[in-house]
PDB file of C-alpha atoms in Angstrom:
ATOM      1  CA  MET X 277      -6.391   2.046  14.497  1.00 40.00           C
ATOM      2  CA  ARG X 278      -5.765  -1.010  12.980  1.00 39.00           C
ATOM      3  CA  HIS X 279      -3.581  -2.854  10.479  1.00 39.00           C
ATOM      4  CA  ILE X 280      -4.687  -3.275   6.859  1.00 36.00           C
ATOM      5  CA  PRO X 281      -3.174  -5.922   4.995  1.00 34.00           C
ATOM      6  CA  GLY X 282      -2.256  -5.170   1.236  1.00 31.00           C
ATOM      7  CA  THR X 283      -2.637  -6.887  -1.987  1.00 26.00           C
ATOM      8  CA  PHE X 284       1.191  -7.019  -2.417  1.00 28.00           C
ATOM      9  CA  SER X 285       2.750  -9.025   0.436  1.00 26.00           C
ATOM     10  CA  ALA X 286       4.294  -5.817   1.863  1.00 26.00           C
ATOM     11  CA  LEU X 287       1.749  -3.238   1.510  1.00 29.00           C
ATOM     12  CA  VAL X 288      -0.693  -3.340   4.022  1.00 32.00           C
ATOM     13  CA  LEU X 289      -1.110  -0.700   5.329  1.00 34.00           C
ATOM     14  CA  THR X 290      -3.629   0.136   8.427  1.00 34.00           C
ATOM     15  CA  GLY X 291      -2.343   0.646   7.119  1.00 33.00           C
ATOM     16  CA  LEU X 292      -2.941   3.534   7.916  1.00 32.00           C
ATOM     17  CA  LEU X 293      -1.199   6.079   5.835  1.00 31.00           C
ATOM     18  CA  VAL X 294       0.523   8.202   3.137  1.00 29.00           C
ATOM     19  CA  ALA X 295      -0.108  11.620   2.179  1.00 27.00           C
ATOM     20  CA  THR X 296      -1.485  12.257  -1.291  1.00 28.00           C
ATOM     21  CA  ALA X 297      -0.516  15.946  -0.800  1.00 30.00           C
ATOM     22  CA  ALA X 298       3.119  14.863  -0.416  1.00 33.00           C
ATOM     23  CA  VAL X 299       5.378  14.305  -3.545  1.00 33.00           C
ATOM     24  CA  ASP X 300       8.914  12.730  -2.961  1.00 39.00           C
ATOM     25  CA  GLY X 301       9.113  13.921   0.492  1.00 39.00           C
ATOM     26  CA  ARG X 302       7.958  17.536  -0.018  1.00 41.00           C
ATOM     27  CA  SER X 303       5.124  19.057   1.819  1.00 44.00           C
ATOM     28  CA  CYS X 304       2.344  20.944  -0.139  1.00 45.00           C
ATOM     29  CA  PHE X 305       1.344  22.398   3.049  1.00 48.00           C
ATOM     30  CA  ALA X 306       4.381  24.599   3.645  1.00 48.00           C
ATOM     31  CA  ALA X 307       2.603  27.734   2.787  1.00 52.00           C
ATOM     32  CA  GLU X 308      -0.504  27.038   4.929  1.00 68.00           C
ATOM     33  CA  GLU X 309      -0.802  27.702   8.728  1.00 82.00           C
ATOM     34  CA  ALA X 310      -1.346  24.468  10.593  1.00 87.00           C
ATOM     35  CA  LEU X 311      -3.917  24.821  13.389  1.00 91.00           C
ATOM     36  CA  PRO X 312      -3.637  22.316  16.429  1.00 94.00           C
ATOM     37  CA  ILE X 313      -6.532  19.886  16.853  1.00 96.00           C
ATOM     38  CA  ALA X 314      -7.392  20.210  20.581  1.00 94.00           C
ATOM     39  CA  GLN X 315      -7.531  16.692  22.490  1.00 95.00           C
ATOM     40  CA  SER X 316      -6.118  14.700  19.457  1.00 96.00           C
ATOM     41  CA  ALA X 317      -5.783  11.590  21.421  1.00 95.00           C
ATOM     42  CA  ASP X 318      -9.651  11.443  21.683  1.00 96.00           C
ATOM     43  CA  TYR X 319      -9.949  10.759  17.948  1.00 97.00           C
ATOM     44  CA  PHE X 320      -8.260   7.305  18.683  1.00 96.00           C
ATOM     45  CA  PRO X 321      -9.994   5.555  21.786  1.00 96.00           C
ATOM     46  CA  ASP X 322      -8.177   2.505  22.817  1.00 94.00           C
ATOM     47  CA  GLN X 323      -9.844   1.153  25.704  1.00 95.00           C
ATOM     48  CA  ILE X 324     -10.105  -2.517  26.231  1.00 96.00           C
ATOM     49  CA  GLY X 325     -13.839  -3.532  25.183  1.00 97.00           C
ATOM     50  CA  ASN X 326     -14.045  -1.213  22.423  1.00 97.00           C
ATOM     51  CA  ARG X 327     -15.740  -2.735  19.414  1.00 98.00           C
ATOM     52  CA  TRP X 328     -16.236  -1.481  15.869  1.00 98.00           C
ATOM     53  CA  GLN X 329     -18.319  -3.286  13.047  1.00 98.00           C
ATOM     54  CA  TYR X 330     -17.757  -2.138   9.425  1.00 98.00           C
ATOM     55  CA  ARG X 331     -19.120  -3.345   6.030  1.00 98.00           C
ATOM     56  CA  GLY X 332     -16.694  -3.249   3.270  1.00 98.00           C
ATOM     57  CA  GLN X 333     -16.375  -3.673  -0.531  1.00 96.00           C
ATOM     58  CA  ILE X 334     -13.069  -4.479  -2.492  1.00 94.00           C
ATOM     59  CA  SER X 335     -12.349  -4.638  -6.120  1.00 92.00           C
ATOM     60  CA  GLU X 336      -9.164  -6.460  -7.449  1.00 84.00           C
ATOM     61  CA  GLY X 337      -7.666  -7.790 -10.320  1.00 77.00           C
ATOM     62  CA  PRO X 338      -5.445  -7.042 -13.470  1.00 74.00           C
ATOM     63  CA  ILE X 339      -5.904  -3.634 -14.837  1.00 60.00           C
ATOM     64  CA  GLN X 340      -9.218  -3.534 -16.853  1.00 61.00           C
ATOM     65  CA  THR X 341     -10.162  -6.792 -15.278  1.00 59.00           C
ATOM     66  CA  ILE X 342     -11.967  -5.903 -11.813  1.00 70.00           C
ATOM     67  CA  ASP X 343     -13.612  -8.454  -9.571  1.00 77.00           C
ATOM     68  CA  LEU X 344     -16.117  -6.641  -7.055  1.00 87.00           C
ATOM     69  CA  LYS X 345     -16.609  -8.333  -3.565  1.00 93.00           C
ATOM     70  CA  TYR X 346     -18.289  -7.577  -0.298  1.00 95.00           C
ATOM     71  CA  PHE X 347     -17.242  -8.458   3.219  1.00 97.00           C
ATOM     72  CA  ALA X 348     -17.711  -7.682   6.871  1.00 98.00           C
ATOM     73  CA  ASN X 349     -15.093  -6.866   9.610  1.00 98.00           C
ATOM     74  CA  VAL X 350     -15.299  -6.584  13.124  1.00 98.00           C
ATOM     75  CA  SER X 351     -12.465  -4.770  15.141  1.00 98.00           C
ATOM     76  CA  GLU X 352     -11.952  -4.974  19.121  1.00 98.00           C
ATOM     77  CA  VAL X 353      -9.360  -3.970  21.385  1.00 97.00           C
ATOM     78  CA  THR X 354      -8.759  -7.103  23.259  1.00 98.00           C
ATOM     79  CA  GLY X 355      -6.132  -6.351  25.709  1.00 97.00           C
ATOM     80  CA  THR X 356      -2.307  -5.308  26.120  1.00 97.00           C
ATOM     81  CA  LYS X 357       0.884  -7.244  25.336  1.00 96.00           C
ATOM     82  CA  ASN X 358       4.567  -7.080  25.965  1.00 97.00           C
ATOM     83  CA  LEU X 359       6.932  -6.674  22.717  1.00 94.00           C
ATOM     84  CA  ASN X 360      10.468  -6.236  23.257  1.00 89.00           C
ATOM     85  CA  GLY X 361       9.770  -4.683  26.597  1.00 93.00           C
ATOM     86  CA  MET X 362       7.172  -2.375  25.458  1.00 94.00           C
ATOM     87  CA  THR X 363       3.489  -2.560  26.634  1.00 96.00           C
ATOM     88  CA  VAL X 364       1.318  -2.313  23.502  1.00 97.00           C
ATOM     89  CA  THR X 365      -2.460  -2.281  22.776  1.00 97.00           C
ATOM     90  CA  VAL X 366      -3.813  -5.307  20.926  1.00 98.00           C
ATOM     91  CA  PHE X 367      -6.521  -4.765  18.344  1.00 97.00           C
ATOM     92  CA  HIS X 368      -7.990  -7.810  16.863  1.00 98.00           C
ATOM     93  CA  ASP X 369      -9.844  -7.739  13.368  1.00 98.00           C
ATOM     94  CA  SER X 370     -11.824 -10.437  12.168  1.00 98.00           C
ATOM     95  CA  ASN X 371     -11.281  -9.831   8.414  1.00 96.00           C
ATOM     96  CA  PRO X 372      -9.692  -6.499   7.637  1.00 94.00           C
ATOM     97  CA  GLY X 373      -9.500  -5.751   3.995  1.00 92.00           C
ATOM     98  CA  ASN X 374     -11.089  -9.299   3.315  1.00 92.00           C
ATOM     99  CA  HIS X 375      -7.708 -10.847   4.131  1.00 90.00           C
ATOM    100  CA  GLY X 376      -8.970 -12.979   7.345  1.00 95.00           C
ATOM    101  CA  PRO X 377      -8.290 -12.316  11.034  1.00 97.00           C
ATOM    102  CA  SER X 378      -5.246 -10.545  12.290  1.00 97.00           C
ATOM    103  CA  ASP X 379      -3.904  -8.820  15.447  1.00 98.00           C
ATOM    104  CA  SER X 380      -2.132  -5.353  15.297  1.00 97.00           C
ATOM    105  CA  TYR X 381      -0.168  -3.760  18.024  1.00 97.00           C
ATOM    106  CA  TYR X 382      -0.144   0.009  19.035  1.00 97.00           C
ATOM    107  CA  ARG X 383       1.607   1.914  21.490  1.00 96.00           C
ATOM    108  CA  ARG X 384       0.322   5.643  22.512  1.00 93.00           C
ATOM    109  CA  ASP X 385       2.152   7.766  24.596  1.00 92.00           C
ATOM    110  CA  VAL X 386       2.485  11.648  25.106  1.00 92.00           C
ATOM    111  CA  VAL X 387       3.960  12.279  21.475  1.00 94.00           C
ATOM    112  CA  GLY X 388       1.649  10.163  19.468  1.00 96.00           C
ATOM    113  CA  ILE X 389       1.155   6.605  18.390  1.00 96.00           C
ATOM    114  CA  VAL X 390       3.546   3.930  17.174  1.00 96.00           C
ATOM    115  CA  TYR X 391       2.982   1.075  15.231  1.00 96.00           C
ATOM    116  CA  TYR X 392       4.547  -2.231  16.245  1.00 96.00           C
ATOM    117  CA  GLY X 393       3.416  -4.601  13.678  1.00 96.00           C
ATOM    118  CA  SER X 394       0.932  -7.397  13.215  1.00 96.00           C
ATOM    119  CA  ASP X 395       0.339 -11.213  13.476  1.00 96.00           C
ATOM    120  CA  PRO X 396       0.398 -12.477  10.812  1.00 93.00           C
ATOM    121  CA  GLY X 397       2.857  -9.764   9.524  1.00 89.00           C
ATOM    122  CA  THR X 398       4.847  -9.923   6.397  1.00 88.00           C
ATOM    123  CA  PRO X 399       8.667 -10.210   6.056  1.00 90.00           C
ATOM    124  CA  LEU X 400       8.850  -6.386   4.928  1.00 92.00           C
ATOM    125  CA  GLU X 401       6.794  -5.131   7.583  1.00 93.00           C
ATOM    126  CA  LYS X 402       8.796  -6.761  10.360  1.00 93.00           C
ATOM    127  CA  GLN X 403      11.921  -4.920   8.902  1.00 96.00           C
ATOM    128  CA  ILE X 404      10.424  -1.418   9.210  1.00 95.00           C
ATOM    129  CA  THR X 405       8.469  -1.570  12.556  1.00 95.00           C
ATOM    130  CA  PRO X 406       8.096  -0.105  14.943  1.00 95.00           C
ATOM    131  CA  TYR X 407       7.373   3.401  13.336  1.00 93.00           C
ATOM    132  CA  GLN X 408       5.170   6.595  14.283  1.00 93.00           C
ATOM    133  CA  ILE X 409       1.893   6.925  12.530  1.00 93.00           C
ATOM    134  CA  VAL X 410       0.201   9.926  14.465  1.00 93.00           C
ATOM    135  CA  ARG X 411       1.873  12.805  16.234  1.00 94.00           C
ATOM    136  CA  PHE X 412       0.203  14.815  19.153  1.00 96.00           C
ATOM    137  CA  PRO X 413      -0.963  17.418  19.103  1.00 95.00           C
ATOM    138  CA  MET X 414      -2.463  16.732  15.460  1.00 97.00           C
ATOM    139  CA  LYS X 415      -2.271  19.876  13.317  1.00 96.00           C
ATOM    140  CA  ALA X 416      -4.272  20.464  10.120  1.00 95.00           C
ATOM    141  CA  PRO X 417      -2.772  20.632   7.522  1.00 96.00           C
ATOM    142  CA  SER X 418       0.543  18.988   8.441  1.00 96.00           C
ATOM    143  CA  SER X 419       2.535  16.024   7.255  1.00 96.00           C
ATOM    144  CA  PHE X 420       5.756  13.904   8.140  1.00 96.00           C
ATOM    145  CA  GLN X 421       7.953  10.951   6.748  1.00 96.00           C
ATOM    146  CA  GLN X 422       7.601   7.639   8.545  1.00 94.00           C
ATOM    147  CA  PHE X 423      10.334   5.694   6.949  1.00 95.00           C
ATOM    148  CA  ASP X 424      12.821   5.642   4.039  1.00 97.00           C
ATOM    149  CA  ARG X 425      14.552   2.357   3.866  1.00 97.00           C
ATOM    150  CA  ALA X 426      16.403   0.825   0.864  1.00 97.00           C
ATOM    151  CA  GLY X 427      17.785  -2.831  -0.011  1.00 96.00           C
ATOM    152  CA  LEU X 428      15.075  -4.502   2.451  1.00 97.00           C
ATOM    153  CA  ASP X 429      13.922  -8.079   1.625  1.00 96.00           C
ATOM    154  CA  PHE X 430      10.563  -8.042  -0.240  1.00 93.00           C
ATOM    155  CA  GLY X 431       9.694 -11.470   0.933  1.00 92.00           C
ATOM    156  CA  ALA X 432       8.250 -12.596  -2.332  1.00 90.00           C
ATOM    157  CA  ASP X 433       9.608 -13.859  -5.808  1.00 90.00           C
ATOM    158  CA  MET X 434       7.626 -11.831  -8.160  1.00 86.00           C
ATOM    159  CA  ASP X 435       9.781 -12.731 -11.211  1.00 86.00           C
ATOM    160  CA  ARG X 436       9.732 -16.548 -10.387  1.00 87.00           C
ATOM    161  CA  ASP X 437      13.383 -17.128 -10.634  1.00 90.00           C
ATOM    162  CA  GLY X 438      13.721 -18.878  -7.353  1.00 92.00           C
ATOM    163  CA  THR X 439      15.005 -15.648  -5.421  1.00 93.00           C
ATOM    164  CA  ASP X 440      12.984 -13.080  -3.415  1.00 94.00           C
ATOM    165  CA  GLU X 441      13.396  -9.731  -4.784  1.00 94.00           C
ATOM    166  CA  THR X 442      14.645  -6.600  -2.650  1.00 95.00           C
ATOM    167  CA  VAL X 443      12.818  -3.263  -2.413  1.00 96.00           C
ATOM    168  CA  ASP X 444      13.353   0.455  -1.320  1.00 98.00           C
ATOM    169  CA  VAL X 445      10.257   1.641   0.416  1.00 97.00           C
ATOM    170  CA  LYS X 446       8.984   5.215   1.556  1.00 97.00           C
ATOM    171  CA  GLY X 447       6.123   6.317   3.714  1.00 97.00           C
ATOM    172  CA  TRP X 448       4.322   9.435   4.554  1.00 96.00           C
ATOM    173  CA  THR X 449       1.524  10.475   6.458  1.00 96.00           C
ATOM    174  CA  SER X 450      -0.791  13.847   6.516  1.00 97.00           C
ATOM    175  CA  VAL X 451      -3.587  15.468   8.491  1.00 97.00           C
ATOM    176  CA  VAL X 452      -5.554  17.113   5.653  1.00 96.00           C
ATOM    177  CA  ALA X 453      -8.384  18.691   7.259  1.00 96.00           C
ATOM    178  CA  ARG X 454     -11.572  18.301   9.394  1.00 97.00           C
ATOM    179  CA  GLU X 455     -14.917  17.673   7.624  1.00 97.00           C
ATOM    180  CA  SER X 456     -18.296  15.905   7.823  1.00 98.00           C
ATOM    181  CA  VAL X 457     -18.549  12.286   6.770  1.00 98.00           C
ATOM    182  CA  THR X 458     -21.565   9.998   6.750  1.00 98.00           C
ATOM    183  CA  VAL X 459     -21.461   6.326   6.910  1.00 98.00           C
ATOM    184  CA  PRO X 460     -24.211   3.640   7.970  1.00 98.00           C
ATOM    185  CA  ALA X 461     -23.558   4.617  11.635  1.00 98.00           C
ATOM    186  CA  GLY X 462     -24.458   8.140  11.260  1.00 98.00           C
ATOM    187  CA  THR X 463     -22.919  11.417  10.342  1.00 98.00           C
ATOM    188  CA  PHE X 464     -20.038  12.544  11.943  1.00 98.00           C
ATOM    189  CA  GLN X 465     -19.028  16.358  12.021  1.00 96.00           C
ATOM    190  CA  ASP X 466     -15.356  17.558  12.122  1.00 96.00           C
ATOM    191  CA  ALA X 467     -13.925  14.133  11.453  1.00 98.00           C
ATOM    192  CA  VAL X 468     -10.042  14.449  11.141  1.00 98.00           C
ATOM    193  CA  LYS X 469      -9.199  13.426   7.326  1.00 98.00           C
ATOM    194  CA  VAL X 470      -5.743  11.643   7.235  1.00 97.00           C
ATOM    195  CA  GLU X 471      -4.071  10.802   3.895  1.00 96.00           C
ATOM    196  CA  ALA X 472      -1.211   8.323   3.513  1.00 93.00           C
ATOM    197  CA  ARG X 473       1.048   7.178   0.718  1.00 95.00           C
ATOM    198  CA  MET X 474       3.457   4.209   0.745  1.00 96.00           C
ATOM    199  CA  THR X 475       5.826   3.762  -2.410  1.00 97.00           C
ATOM    200  CA  MET X 476       7.876   0.667  -3.054  1.00 96.00           C
ATOM    201  CA  GLU X 477      10.548   0.352  -5.948  1.00 96.00           C
ATOM    202  CA  ILE X 478      11.048  -3.507  -6.370  1.00 95.00           C
ATOM    203  CA  HIS X 479      14.195  -4.841  -7.847  1.00 94.00           C
ATOM    204  CA  LEU X 480      13.757  -7.967  -9.690  1.00 93.00           C
ATOM    205  CA  SER X 481      16.627 -10.452  -8.951  1.00 91.00           C
ATOM    206  CA  SER X 482      16.452 -11.893 -12.682  1.00 87.00           C
ATOM    207  CA  GLY X 483      17.959  -8.599 -14.140  1.00 81.00           C
ATOM    208  CA  GLU X 484      18.251  -4.830 -14.045  1.00 70.00           C
ATOM    209  CA  LYS X 485      14.303  -4.439 -14.267  1.00 85.00           C
ATOM    210  CA  SER X 486      12.397  -3.017 -11.461  1.00 89.00           C
ATOM    211  CA  THR X 487       8.662  -2.601 -10.888  1.00 91.00           C
ATOM    212  CA  ARG X 488       6.710  -0.104  -8.723  1.00 93.00           C
ATOM    213  CA  GLY X 489       4.235  -0.518  -6.077  1.00 94.00           C
ATOM    214  CA  THR X 490       1.990   2.215  -4.493  1.00 96.00           C
ATOM    215  CA  ASP X 491      -0.487   2.225  -1.613  1.00 96.00           C
ATOM    216  CA  VAL X 492      -2.912   5.272  -0.942  1.00 97.00           C
ATOM    217  CA  MET X 493      -5.230   5.651   1.772  1.00 96.00           C
ATOM    218  CA  THR X 494      -7.788   8.171   2.907  1.00 97.00           C
ATOM    219  CA  ALA X 495      -9.153   7.746   6.299  1.00 98.00           C
ATOM    220  CA  TRP X 496     -11.444   9.529   8.525  1.00 98.00           C
ATOM    221  CA  PHE X 497     -11.540   9.600  12.572  1.00 98.00           C
ATOM    222  CA  ALA X 498     -14.293  10.924  14.843  1.00 98.00           C
ATOM    223  CA  LYS X 499     -13.715  12.347  18.032  1.00 97.00           C
ATOM    224  CA  GLY X 500     -14.501   9.515  20.913  1.00 96.00           C
ATOM    225  CA  VAL X 501     -15.276   6.953  17.955  1.00 97.00           C
ATOM    226  CA  GLY X 502     -12.190   6.343  16.071  1.00 97.00           C
ATOM    227  CA  LEU X 503     -12.155   5.182  12.648  1.00 98.00           C
ATOM    228  CA  VAL X 504     -15.301   5.762  10.485  1.00 98.00           C
ATOM    229  CA  LYS X 505     -14.265   5.346   7.099  1.00 98.00           C
ATOM    230  CA  TYR X 506     -11.293   4.794   4.934  1.00 98.00           C
ATOM    231  CA  VAL X 507     -10.630   4.193   1.284  1.00 97.00           C
ATOM    232  CA  GLU X 508      -7.493   2.639  -0.015  1.00 96.00           C
ATOM    233  CA  ARG X 509      -6.141   2.092  -3.621  1.00 95.00           C
ATOM    234  CA  GLN X 510      -3.230  -0.176  -4.254  1.00 93.00           C
ATOM    235  CA  GLU X 511      -1.392  -0.422  -7.701  1.00 93.00           C
ATOM    236  CA  LEU X 512       1.488  -2.961  -8.655  1.00 89.00           C
ATOM    237  CA  SER X 513       2.883  -2.188 -12.226  1.00 87.00           C
ATOM    238  CA  ALA X 514       3.254  -5.224 -14.551  1.00 80.00           C
ATOM    239  CA  VAL X 515       6.007  -7.784 -14.172  1.00 79.00           C
ATOM    240  CA  LYS X 516       6.955  -9.586 -17.241  1.00 67.00           C
ATOM    241  CA  GLU X 517       3.922 -10.685 -19.117  1.00 63.00           C
ATOM    242  CA  ASP X 518       1.566  -9.547 -16.282  1.00 67.00           C
ATOM    243  CA  ARG X 519      -0.600  -6.560 -16.812  1.00 73.00           C
ATOM    244  CA  GLY X 520      -0.314  -5.228 -13.428  1.00 81.00           C
ATOM    245  CA  VAL X 521      -2.591  -5.314 -10.401  1.00 86.00           C
ATOM    246  CA  VAL X 522      -4.964  -2.776  -8.760  1.00 90.00           C
ATOM    247  CA  THR X 523      -6.902  -3.051  -5.668  1.00 92.00           C
ATOM    248  CA  GLU X 524      -9.625  -0.590  -4.132  1.00 94.00           C
ATOM    249  CA  ILE X 525     -10.776  -1.380  -0.768  1.00 96.00           C
ATOM    250  CA  MET X 526     -13.456   0.657   1.299  1.00 98.00           C
ATOM    251  CA  GLU X 527     -14.750   0.103   4.791  1.00 98.00           C
ATOM    252  CA  GLU X 528     -17.532   1.994   6.556  1.00 98.00           C
ATOM    253  CA  LEU X 529     -18.743   1.990  10.141  1.00 98.00           C
ATOM    254  CA  GLU X 530     -21.980   0.383  10.688  1.00 98.00           C
ATOM    255  CA  GLU X 531     -21.966   0.423  14.597  1.00 98.00           C
ATOM    256  CA  TYR X 532     -19.694   0.549  17.561  1.00 98.00           C
ATOM    257  CA  ARG X 533     -19.313   0.433  21.224  1.00 98.00           C
ATOM    258  CA  ILE X 534     -16.896   2.585  23.180  1.00 97.00           C
ATOM    259  CA  ALA X 535     -15.945   1.469  26.670  1.00 95.00           C
ATOM    260  CA  PRO X 536     -15.751   4.119  29.437  1.00 90.00           C
ATOM    261  CA  ALA X 537     -12.300   5.743  29.570  1.00 79.00           C
ATOM    262  CA  ARG X 538     -10.083   4.576  32.383  1.00 63.00           C
ATOM    263  CA  GLY X 539      -6.687   6.068  31.661  1.00 52.00           C
ATOM    264  CA  SER X 540      -5.067   3.824  29.097  1.00 44.00           C
ATOM    265  CA  VAL X 541      -1.611   2.607  30.130  1.00 39.00           C
ATOM    266  CA  SER X 542      -0.187   3.622  27.021  1.00 42.00           C
ATOM    267  CA  ARG X 543      -1.676   7.023  27.200  1.00 43.00           C
ATOM    268  CA  LEU X 544       0.163   7.805  30.530  1.00 39.00           C
ATOM    269  CA  GLU X 545       3.536   6.342  29.810  1.00 48.00           C
ATOM    270  CA  PRO X 546       6.330   8.787  28.396  1.00 53.00           C
ATOM    271  CA  ALA X 547       7.798   8.335  25.016  1.00 52.00           C
ATOM    272  CA  PRO X 548      10.455   5.607  24.936  1.00 51.00           C
ATOM    273  CA  GLU X 549      13.899   6.221  23.743  1.00 43.00           C
ATOM    274  CA  GLY X 550      15.291   5.057  20.677  1.00 37.00           C
ATOM    275  CA  ILE X 551      12.056   5.119  18.480  1.00 34.00           C
ATOM    276  CA  PHE X 552      12.696   8.323  16.824  1.00 33.00           C
ATOM    277  CA  THR X 553      16.142   9.391  15.335  1.00 32.00           C
ATOM    278  CA  ASP X 554      15.330  13.082  14.819  1.00 35.00           C
ATOM    279  CA  ASP X 555      13.873  15.844  17.013  1.00 34.00           C
ATOM    280  CA  PRO X 556       9.743  15.956  16.164  1.00 34.00           C
ATOM    281  CA  ALA X 557      10.165  19.370  15.137  1.00 32.00           C
ATOM    282  CA  ASP X 558      12.555  18.329  12.259  1.00 31.00           C
ATOM    283  CA  HIS X 559       9.648  16.173  10.861  1.00 29.00           C
ATOM    284  CA  GLU X 560       7.043  18.958  10.920  1.00 25.00           C
ATOM    285  CA  LEU X 561       6.849  19.392   7.206  1.00 22.00           C
ATOM    286  CA  ARG X 562       8.239  16.149   6.001  1.00 22.00           C
ATOM    287  CA  GLN X 563       6.263  12.917   5.130  1.00 24.00           C
ATOM    288  CA  VAL X 564       6.059   9.448   6.523  1.00 24.00           C
ATOM    289  CA  VAL X 565       4.323   6.032   5.575  1.00 25.00           C
ATOM    290  CA  VAL X 566       2.177   3.665   7.253  1.00 27.00           C
ATOM    291  CA  SER X 567       1.899   0.062   6.734  1.00 29.00           C
ATOM    292  CA  SER X 568      -1.020  -0.015   8.971  1.00 32.00           C
ATOM    293  CA  ARG X 569      -4.264   1.566   8.820  1.00 35.00           C
ATOM    294  CA  LEU X 570      -4.910   3.968  11.628  1.00 36.00           C
ATOM    295  CA  ARG X 571      -8.010   2.732  13.707  1.00 36.00           C
ATOM    296  CA  ALA X 572      -9.579   3.902  16.935  1.00 33.00           C
ATOM    297  CA  HIS X 573      -6.304   3.811  18.525  1.00 32.00           C
ATOM    298  CA  SER X 574      -4.147   5.488  15.912  1.00 35.00           C
TER     299      SER X 574
END
């Protein structure tokens, strides 16, 4: 798993994840029977020494003016760290989403994976972490809501009036299905397909007007390997005379090294109290967002 910085300072996501199948918190999966995915944790290996090399491409710019770039990114599990009394696993990325080096922090326990933020992180991310990005056992199809927060500090002055904007943010994540996916590293059968959606309503301080941002990501995880591919689309609607911004990012696995499993510390620990406000069953058919991208650990 790993964090994916977004074009708009708050959007990330590892990003993650947001369910395109989820609309305004209502699940489109309610009529389908969700089937458990055995050994769900094996799709997100987090041993120290794991290494993944990706090739990526990114197109970005004002709507109808797209600049295509290519980049490389290497992700590694480098160790553990104590954050606010919690032991988290550290994932270091050399250039995720073509945004330069960053560290991301995750904790895996018996109920799933929790994202604890990144370094460098955004002001918005720091206000909504930690939050859950994966639940064990995974079920396909299924979805849940990660967060729903209003009136947060956006951390940027989009209308250039000297005051940062405020933002309402919601996020969902969904396990869609298992399917075959082919990347430079090979073909992976029965990869778990995850979709995530994050929406932001940004309230401009210069007046009553607001603008909207979305981040939609689709990611595939292979058992024993982790993240093999993700496709992400970020959109920011126009502000004043601007035409809006669209960014599309894709990374595909080229090669990888998975260290022998030795029983991750986070894998053995019980779920910490205070992370989730509701019983997990209450979320079974709801949605959640991810300002991070699920990598080998998520």
